[in-house]
């Protein structure tokens, strides 16, 4: 099975900072990569799919890029409400494996 | 509006079985697949398996093969996930999630989660 590895596992940044989270697949997955945001105590929410397409209603400060095995999620200007754990996920074929998550905190 | 409403929290003893339901509304149930995802306390998301609500075809995570069964009842637009031979490390919040029409593994709506505690 393809493994999904995120880095870093945790991240502390200041409001207004540019934040980047990376996700690496152990084999190529084309652009079948999604990013989810899970705020503390809440249900995961789809942020980005097809590696770079913003889900409806998601603020434009979020962006995604990459294809094949290497992907990034970028928040252009961190806001306090972005405190959450972010997960990447492959969905080209089952199993629909998630990365281990990146916990983002405000410094 | 699309909603996935799950059954309530459960406490189970080791060795028992659990069955969680996920009632869908606001869309054509058979047009989308349903996956189950779990999250142990303080841990990440783990995909458990998927069912096509149209065909009933299933696909399960290898580590759960033989212990998990996902079914649907199209007459009530409800998906079910049964997990048998429960262990303490099955303690988790269990989520159902709807796959999109174009991509079964891309989850655009999620249930509220069901906490299952396995303890003697």
PDB file of C-alpha atoms in Angstrom:
ATOM      1  CA  UNK A   1       0.000   0.000   0.000  1.00  0.00           C
ATOM      2  CA  UNK A   2       1.030   3.602  -0.613  1.00  0.00           C
ATOM      3  CA  UNK A   3       2.116   5.485   2.488  1.00  0.00           C
ATOM      4  CA  UNK A   4       1.503   9.190   3.029  1.00  0.00           C
ATOM      5  CA  UNK A   5       4.057  11.115   5.085  1.00  0.00           C
ATOM      6  CA  UNK A   6       3.527  14.685   6.263  1.00  0.00           C
ATOM      7  CA  UNK A   7       6.041  17.146   7.618  1.00  0.00           C
ATOM      8  CA  UNK A   8       6.340  18.711  10.005  1.00  0.00           C
ATOM      9  CA  UNK A   9       4.242  16.872  12.587  1.00  0.00           C
ATOM     10  CA  UNK A  10       3.658  20.133  14.418  1.00  0.00           C
ATOM     11  CA  UNK A  11       4.188  23.753  13.638  1.00  0.00           C
ATOM     12  CA  UNK A  12       3.959  27.009  15.530  1.00  0.00           C
ATOM     13  CA  UNK A  13       3.668  30.277  13.606  1.00  0.00           C
ATOM     14  CA  UNK A  14       2.548  33.850  14.120  1.00  0.00           C
ATOM     15  CA  UNK A  15      -0.573  35.478  12.763  1.00  0.00           C
ATOM     16  CA  UNK A  16       0.191  36.782   9.295  1.00  0.00           C
ATOM     17  CA  UNK A  17       2.950  34.271   8.617  1.00  0.00           C
ATOM     18  CA  UNK A  18       3.127  32.163   5.475  1.00  0.00           C
ATOM     19  CA  UNK A  19       2.842  28.510   6.457  1.00  0.00           C
ATOM     20  CA  UNK A  20       3.728  25.476   4.345  1.00  0.00           C
ATOM     21  CA  UNK A  21       2.983  21.831   5.081  1.00  0.00           C
ATOM     22  CA  UNK A  22       4.343  19.067   2.908  1.00  0.00           C
ATOM     23  CA  UNK A  23       2.990  15.626   2.076  1.00  0.00           C
ATOM     24  CA  UNK A  24       4.885  12.873   0.321  1.00  0.00           C
ATOM     25  CA  UNK A  25       3.415   9.729  -1.205  1.00  0.00           C
ATOM     26  CA  UNK A  26       5.559   6.580  -1.314  1.00  0.00           C
ATOM     27  CA  UNK A  27       4.441   6.057  -4.937  1.00  0.00           C
ATOM     28  CA  UNK A  28       3.018   8.378  -7.558  1.00  0.00           C
ATOM     29  CA  UNK A  29      -0.657   9.253  -7.174  1.00  0.00           C
ATOM     30  CA  UNK A  30      -1.046  11.786  -9.961  1.00  0.00           C
ATOM     31  CA  UNK A  31      -3.028  14.701  -8.534  1.00  0.00           C
ATOM     32  CA  UNK A  32      -5.413  12.547  -6.478  1.00  0.00           C
ATOM     33  CA  UNK A  33      -4.537  14.339  -3.279  1.00  0.00           C
ATOM     34  CA  UNK A  34      -6.872  16.017  -0.815  1.00  0.00           C
ATOM     35  CA  UNK A  35      -6.237  18.174   2.231  1.00  0.00           C
ATOM     36  CA  UNK A  36      -8.532  18.230   5.251  1.00  0.00           C
ATOM     37  CA  UNK A  37      -8.671  20.605   8.192  1.00  0.00           C
ATOM     38  CA  UNK A  38      -9.771  19.358  11.597  1.00  0.00           C
ATOM     39  CA  UNK A  39     -10.258  21.975  14.278  1.00  0.00           C
ATOM     40  CA  UNK A  40     -10.101  20.818  17.905  1.00  0.00           C
ATOM     41  CA  UNK A  41     -13.151  18.754  18.794  1.00  0.00           C
ATOM     42  CA  UNK A  42     -14.641  19.116  15.325  1.00  0.00           C
ATOM     43  CA  UNK A  43     -15.300  16.986  12.266  1.00  0.00           C
ATOM     44  CA  UNK A  44     -12.721  16.994   9.442  1.00  0.00           C
ATOM     45  CA  UNK A  45     -13.463  19.402   6.619  1.00  0.00           C
ATOM     46  CA  UNK A  46     -12.394  19.084   2.986  1.00  0.00           C
ATOM     47  CA  UNK A  47     -10.174  22.027   2.069  1.00  0.00           C
ATOM     48  CA  UNK A  48      -8.482  21.156  -1.215  1.00  0.00           C
ATOM     49  CA  UNK A  49      -8.848  18.343  -3.731  1.00  0.00           C
ATOM     50  CA  UNK A  50      -7.103  17.398  -6.942  1.00  0.00           C
ATOM     51  CA  UNK A  51      -3.976  18.705  -5.210  1.00  0.00           C
ATOM     52  CA  UNK A  52      -4.790  22.353  -5.928  1.00  0.00           C
ATOM     53  CA  UNK A  53      -8.555  22.911  -6.257  1.00  0.00           C
ATOM     54  CA  UNK A  54     -10.148  24.817  -3.402  1.00  0.00           C
ATOM     55  CA  UNK A  55     -13.370  23.339  -2.052  1.00  0.00           C
ATOM     56  CA  UNK A  56     -16.284  25.757  -2.219  1.00  0.00           C
ATOM     57  CA  UNK A  57     -16.293  28.237   0.655  1.00  0.00           C
ATOM     58  CA  UNK A  58     -12.643  27.764   1.630  1.00  0.00           C
ATOM     59  CA  UNK A  59     -10.759  31.062   2.046  1.00  0.00           C
ATOM     60  CA  UNK A  60      -8.363  31.941  -0.749  1.00  0.00           C
ATOM     61  CA  UNK A  61      -5.417  32.170   1.645  1.00  0.00           C
ATOM     62  CA  UNK A  62      -5.310  28.375   1.394  1.00  0.00           C
ATOM     63  CA  UNK A  63      -3.624  26.867  -1.649  1.00  0.00           C
ATOM     64  CA  UNK A  64      -2.241  23.527  -2.708  1.00  0.00           C
ATOM     65  CA  UNK A  65       0.287  22.353  -5.225  1.00  0.00           C
ATOM     66  CA  UNK A  66       2.152  19.313  -6.412  1.00  0.00           C
ATOM     67  CA  UNK A  67       1.656  16.111  -8.343  1.00  0.00           C
ATOM     68  CA  UNK A  68       3.075  12.632  -8.410  1.00  0.00           C
ATOM     69  CA  UNK A  69       4.654  12.119  -5.003  1.00  0.00           C
ATOM     70  CA  UNK A  70       5.252  15.586  -3.530  1.00  0.00           C
ATOM     71  CA  UNK A  71       2.556  17.986  -2.433  1.00  0.00           C
ATOM     72  CA  UNK A  72       2.264  21.161  -0.381  1.00  0.00           C
ATOM     73  CA  UNK A  73      -0.468  23.010   1.470  1.00  0.00           C
ATOM     74  CA  UNK A  74       0.201  26.721   1.928  1.00  0.00           C
ATOM     75  CA  UNK A  75      -1.576  29.271   4.072  1.00  0.00           C
ATOM     76  CA  UNK A  76      -0.520  32.648   2.706  1.00  0.00           C
ATOM     77  CA  UNK A  77      -1.322  34.683   5.818  1.00  0.00           C
ATOM     78  CA  UNK A  78      -2.059  32.673   8.938  1.00  0.00           C
ATOM     79  CA  UNK A  79      -5.181  33.617  10.875  1.00  0.00           C
ATOM     80  CA  UNK A  80      -6.055  32.623  14.441  1.00  0.00           C
ATOM     81  CA  UNK A  81      -8.997  30.551  13.194  1.00  0.00           C
ATOM     82  CA  UNK A  82      -6.599  28.360  11.203  1.00  0.00           C
ATOM     83  CA  UNK A  83      -5.488  26.576  14.389  1.00  0.00           C
ATOM     84  CA  UNK A  84      -6.169  22.959  13.493  1.00  0.00           C
ATOM     85  CA  UNK A  85      -4.634  19.680  12.470  1.00  0.00           C
ATOM     86  CA  UNK A  86      -4.220  19.276   8.720  1.00  0.00           C
ATOM     87  CA  UNK A  87      -4.272  15.917   6.961  1.00  0.00           C
ATOM     88  CA  UNK A  88      -3.376  14.967   3.432  1.00  0.00           C
ATOM     89  CA  UNK A  89      -5.084  11.958   1.854  1.00  0.00           C
ATOM     90  CA  UNK A  90      -4.647   9.968  -1.335  1.00  0.00           C
ATOM     91  CA  UNK A  91      -7.784   9.034  -3.213  1.00  0.00           C
ATOM     92  CA  UNK A  92      -6.636   7.604  -6.532  1.00  0.00           C
ATOM     93  CA  UNK A  93      -7.596   4.137  -5.360  1.00  0.00           C
ATOM     94  CA  UNK A  94      -8.376   2.311  -2.131  1.00  0.00           C
ATOM     95  CA  UNK A  95      -7.026   2.243   0.510  1.00  0.00           C
ATOM     96  CA  UNK A  96      -7.698   5.976   0.892  1.00  0.00           C
ATOM     97  CA  UNK A  97      -4.783   6.552   3.225  1.00  0.00           C
ATOM     98  CA  UNK A  98      -4.325   9.710   5.304  1.00  0.00           C
ATOM     99  CA  UNK A  99      -1.076  11.296   6.351  1.00  0.00           C
ATOM    100  CA  UNK A 100      -0.339  11.333  10.071  1.00  0.00           C
ATOM    101  CA  UNK A 101      -1.394  14.979  10.402  1.00  0.00           C
ATOM    102  CA  UNK A 102       0.280  18.323  11.054  1.00  0.00           C
ATOM    103  CA  UNK A 103      -0.818  20.220  14.147  1.00  0.00           C
ATOM    104  CA  UNK A 104      -0.719  23.964  13.562  1.00  0.00           C
ATOM    105  CA  UNK A 105      -0.626  26.351  16.500  1.00  0.00           C
ATOM    106  CA  UNK A 106      -0.319  30.092  16.900  1.00  0.00           C
ATOM    107  CA  UNK A 107       2.934  31.373  18.380  1.00  0.00           C
TER     108      UNK A 107
ATOM    109  CA  UNK B   1     -28.839  20.227   2.613  1.00  0.00           C
ATOM    110  CA  UNK B   2     -26.679  17.134   2.802  1.00  0.00           C
ATOM    111  CA  UNK B   3     -26.591  15.548   6.241  1.00  0.00           C
ATOM    112  CA  UNK B   4     -25.072  12.393   7.640  1.00  0.00           C
ATOM    113  CA  UNK B   5     -26.440  11.644  11.096  1.00  0.00           C
ATOM    114  CA  UNK B   6     -24.783   8.899  13.106  1.00  0.00           C
ATOM    115  CA  UNK B   7     -26.002   6.810  16.007  1.00  0.00           C
ATOM    116  CA  UNK B   8     -25.032   7.618  19.561  1.00  0.00           C
ATOM    117  CA  UNK B   9     -22.041   6.806  21.711  1.00  0.00           C
ATOM    118  CA  UNK B  10     -21.509   3.246  22.866  1.00  0.00           C
ATOM    119  CA  UNK B  11     -19.522   1.413  25.514  1.00  0.00           C
ATOM    120  CA  UNK B  12     -18.531  -2.143  24.679  1.00  0.00           C
ATOM    121  CA  UNK B  13     -16.634  -4.888  26.443  1.00  0.00           C
ATOM    122  CA  UNK B  14     -13.579  -6.479  24.834  1.00  0.00           C
ATOM    123  CA  UNK B  15     -14.581  -9.285  22.493  1.00  0.00           C
ATOM    124  CA  UNK B  16     -18.009  -7.799  21.775  1.00  0.00           C
ATOM    125  CA  UNK B  17     -19.287  -6.336  18.512  1.00  0.00           C
ATOM    126  CA  UNK B  18     -20.399  -2.839  17.616  1.00  0.00           C
ATOM    127  CA  UNK B  19     -22.636  -1.535  14.853  1.00  0.00           C
ATOM    128  CA  UNK B  20     -22.800   2.162  14.039  1.00  0.00           C
ATOM    129  CA  UNK B  21     -25.379   3.672  11.704  1.00  0.00           C
ATOM    130  CA  UNK B  22     -25.155   6.683   9.405  1.00  0.00           C
ATOM    131  CA  UNK B  23     -28.430   8.060   8.034  1.00  0.00           C
ATOM    132  CA  UNK B  24     -28.072  10.194   4.931  1.00  0.00           C
ATOM    133  CA  UNK B  25     -30.399  12.903   3.730  1.00  0.00           C
ATOM    134  CA  UNK B  26     -30.436  15.774   1.267  1.00  0.00           C
ATOM    135  CA  UNK B  27     -29.095  13.839  -1.720  1.00  0.00           C
ATOM    136  CA  UNK B  28     -29.684  10.709  -3.788  1.00  0.00           C
ATOM    137  CA  UNK B  29     -28.224   8.034  -1.512  1.00  0.00           C
ATOM    138  CA  UNK B  30     -27.308   5.589  -4.279  1.00  0.00           C
ATOM    139  CA  UNK B  31     -25.328   8.192  -6.227  1.00  0.00           C
ATOM    140  CA  UNK B  32     -22.490   8.296  -3.709  1.00  0.00           C
ATOM    141  CA  UNK B  33     -20.327   5.839  -1.831  1.00  0.00           C
ATOM    142  CA  UNK B  34     -19.828   5.950   1.917  1.00  0.00           C
ATOM    143  CA  UNK B  35     -16.554   5.415   3.724  1.00  0.00           C
ATOM    144  CA  UNK B  36     -15.908   4.896   7.415  1.00  0.00           C
ATOM    145  CA  UNK B  37     -12.976   6.646   9.077  1.00  0.00           C
ATOM    146  CA  UNK B  38     -11.928   6.326  12.700  1.00  0.00           C
ATOM    147  CA  UNK B  39      -9.832   8.419  15.044  1.00  0.00           C
ATOM    148  CA  UNK B  40      -8.391   7.041  18.256  1.00  0.00           C
ATOM    149  CA  UNK B  41      -8.011   9.534  21.125  1.00  0.00           C
ATOM    150  CA  UNK B  42      -5.312  12.068  20.275  1.00  0.00           C
ATOM    151  CA  UNK B  43      -4.457  10.232  17.061  1.00  0.00           C
ATOM    152  CA  UNK B  44      -4.883  10.749  13.330  1.00  0.00           C
ATOM    153  CA  UNK B  45      -7.490   9.648  10.822  1.00  0.00           C
ATOM    154  CA  UNK B  46      -7.638   6.015   9.737  1.00  0.00           C
ATOM    155  CA  UNK B  47      -9.662   4.918   6.712  1.00  0.00           C
ATOM    156  CA  UNK B  48     -11.541   1.710   7.468  1.00  0.00           C
ATOM    157  CA  UNK B  49     -13.482   0.858   4.367  1.00  0.00           C
ATOM    158  CA  UNK B  50     -15.926   1.901   1.663  1.00  0.00           C
ATOM    159  CA  UNK B  51     -19.206   0.799   0.180  1.00  0.00           C
ATOM    160  CA  UNK B  52     -20.898   1.729  -3.056  1.00  0.00           C
ATOM    161  CA  UNK B  53     -24.452   2.580  -2.122  1.00  0.00           C
ATOM    162  CA  UNK B  54     -25.450   1.730  -5.695  1.00  0.00           C
ATOM    163  CA  UNK B  55     -23.921  -1.722  -6.099  1.00  0.00           C
ATOM    164  CA  UNK B  56     -23.142  -2.735  -2.536  1.00  0.00           C
ATOM    165  CA  UNK B  57     -19.518  -3.390  -3.502  1.00  0.00           C
ATOM    166  CA  UNK B  58     -17.096  -2.965  -0.614  1.00  0.00           C
ATOM    167  CA  UNK B  59     -13.393  -2.398  -0.034  1.00  0.00           C
ATOM    168  CA  UNK B  60     -11.808  -2.729   3.420  1.00  0.00           C
ATOM    169  CA  UNK B  61      -8.528  -1.713   4.983  1.00  0.00           C
ATOM    170  CA  UNK B  62      -6.276  -4.723   5.110  1.00  0.00           C
ATOM    171  CA  UNK B  63      -5.677  -4.495   8.861  1.00  0.00           C
ATOM    172  CA  UNK B  64      -9.430  -4.752   9.539  1.00  0.00           C
ATOM    173  CA  UNK B  65     -10.250  -7.477   6.987  1.00  0.00           C
ATOM    174  CA  UNK B  66     -12.317 -10.181   8.612  1.00  0.00           C
ATOM    175  CA  UNK B  67     -13.452  -7.977  11.515  1.00  0.00           C
ATOM    176  CA  UNK B  68     -15.314  -5.206   9.708  1.00  0.00           C
ATOM    177  CA  UNK B  69     -18.446  -5.268   7.563  1.00  0.00           C
ATOM    178  CA  UNK B  70     -20.019  -2.231   5.907  1.00  0.00           C
ATOM    179  CA  UNK B  71     -23.565  -2.462   4.595  1.00  0.00           C
ATOM    180  CA  UNK B  72     -26.311  -0.170   3.399  1.00  0.00           C
ATOM    181  CA  UNK B  73     -30.094  -0.118   3.535  1.00  0.00           C
ATOM    182  CA  UNK B  74     -31.172   1.874   0.503  1.00  0.00           C
ATOM    183  CA  UNK B  75     -34.806   1.901   1.674  1.00  0.00           C
ATOM    184  CA  UNK B  76     -33.803   4.096   4.618  1.00  0.00           C
ATOM    185  CA  UNK B  77     -30.671   5.729   3.088  1.00  0.00           C
ATOM    186  CA  UNK B  78     -28.608   4.368   5.943  1.00  0.00           C
ATOM    187  CA  UNK B  79     -25.105   2.945   6.014  1.00  0.00           C
ATOM    188  CA  UNK B  80     -23.859   0.653   8.759  1.00  0.00           C
ATOM    189  CA  UNK B  81     -20.430  -0.309   9.990  1.00  0.00           C
ATOM    190  CA  UNK B  82     -20.034  -3.424  12.133  1.00  0.00           C
ATOM    191  CA  UNK B  83     -16.758  -4.185  13.892  1.00  0.00           C
ATOM    192  CA  UNK B  84     -16.350  -7.507  15.702  1.00  0.00           C
ATOM    193  CA  UNK B  85     -13.981  -8.931  18.311  1.00  0.00           C
ATOM    194  CA  UNK B  86     -13.453  -5.508  19.821  1.00  0.00           C
ATOM    195  CA  UNK B  87     -10.177  -4.654  21.559  1.00  0.00           C
ATOM    196  CA  UNK B  88      -9.202  -1.700  23.693  1.00  0.00           C
ATOM    197  CA  UNK B  89      -7.357  -0.137  20.764  1.00  0.00           C
ATOM    198  CA  UNK B  90     -10.647   0.033  18.849  1.00  0.00           C
ATOM    199  CA  UNK B  91     -11.655   2.842  21.204  1.00  0.00           C
ATOM    200  CA  UNK B  92     -12.155   5.761  18.848  1.00  0.00           C
ATOM    201  CA  UNK B  93     -14.511   8.223  17.277  1.00  0.00           C
ATOM    202  CA  UNK B  94     -15.997   6.613  14.183  1.00  0.00           C
ATOM    203  CA  UNK B  95     -17.035   8.810  11.262  1.00  0.00           C
ATOM    204  CA  UNK B  96     -18.993   8.083   8.130  1.00  0.00           C
ATOM    205  CA  UNK B  97     -18.055  10.231   5.142  1.00  0.00           C
ATOM    206  CA  UNK B  98     -19.624  10.670   1.719  1.00  0.00           C
ATOM    207  CA  UNK B  99     -17.481  10.204  -1.351  1.00  0.00           C
ATOM    208  CA  UNK B 100     -18.079  12.476  -4.294  1.00  0.00           C
ATOM    209  CA  UNK B 101     -19.584  11.221  -7.539  1.00  0.00           C
ATOM    210  CA  UNK B 102     -16.297  11.745  -9.388  1.00  0.00           C
ATOM    211  CA  UNK B 103     -14.041  10.302  -6.700  1.00  0.00           C
ATOM    212  CA  UNK B 104     -15.153   7.721  -4.153  1.00  0.00           C
ATOM    213  CA  UNK B 105     -12.283   8.505  -1.825  1.00  0.00           C
ATOM    214  CA  UNK B 106     -12.748  12.261  -1.698  1.00  0.00           C
ATOM    215  CA  UNK B 107     -14.963  13.053   1.277  1.00  0.00           C
ATOM    216  CA  UNK B 108     -17.087  16.174   1.002  1.00  0.00           C
ATOM    217  CA  UNK B 109     -19.532  15.538   3.871  1.00  0.00           C
ATOM    218  CA  UNK B 110     -18.946  13.849   7.189  1.00  0.00           C
ATOM    219  CA  UNK B 111     -21.145  12.549   9.957  1.00  0.00           C
ATOM    220  CA  UNK B 112     -20.846  14.050  13.423  1.00  0.00           C
ATOM    221  CA  UNK B 113     -18.881  11.090  14.737  1.00  0.00           C
ATOM    222  CA  UNK B 114     -19.728   8.293  17.168  1.00  0.00           C
ATOM    223  CA  UNK B 115     -17.525   7.648  20.180  1.00  0.00           C
ATOM    224  CA  UNK B 116     -17.089   3.964  20.902  1.00  0.00           C
ATOM    225  CA  UNK B 117     -15.292   3.041  24.096  1.00  0.00           C
ATOM    226  CA  UNK B 118     -14.039  -0.505  24.534  1.00  0.00           C
ATOM    227  CA  UNK B 119     -13.482  -1.249  28.185  1.00  0.00           C
ATOM    228  CA  UNK B 120     -14.136  -3.957  30.718  1.00  0.00           C
TER     229      UNK B 120
END
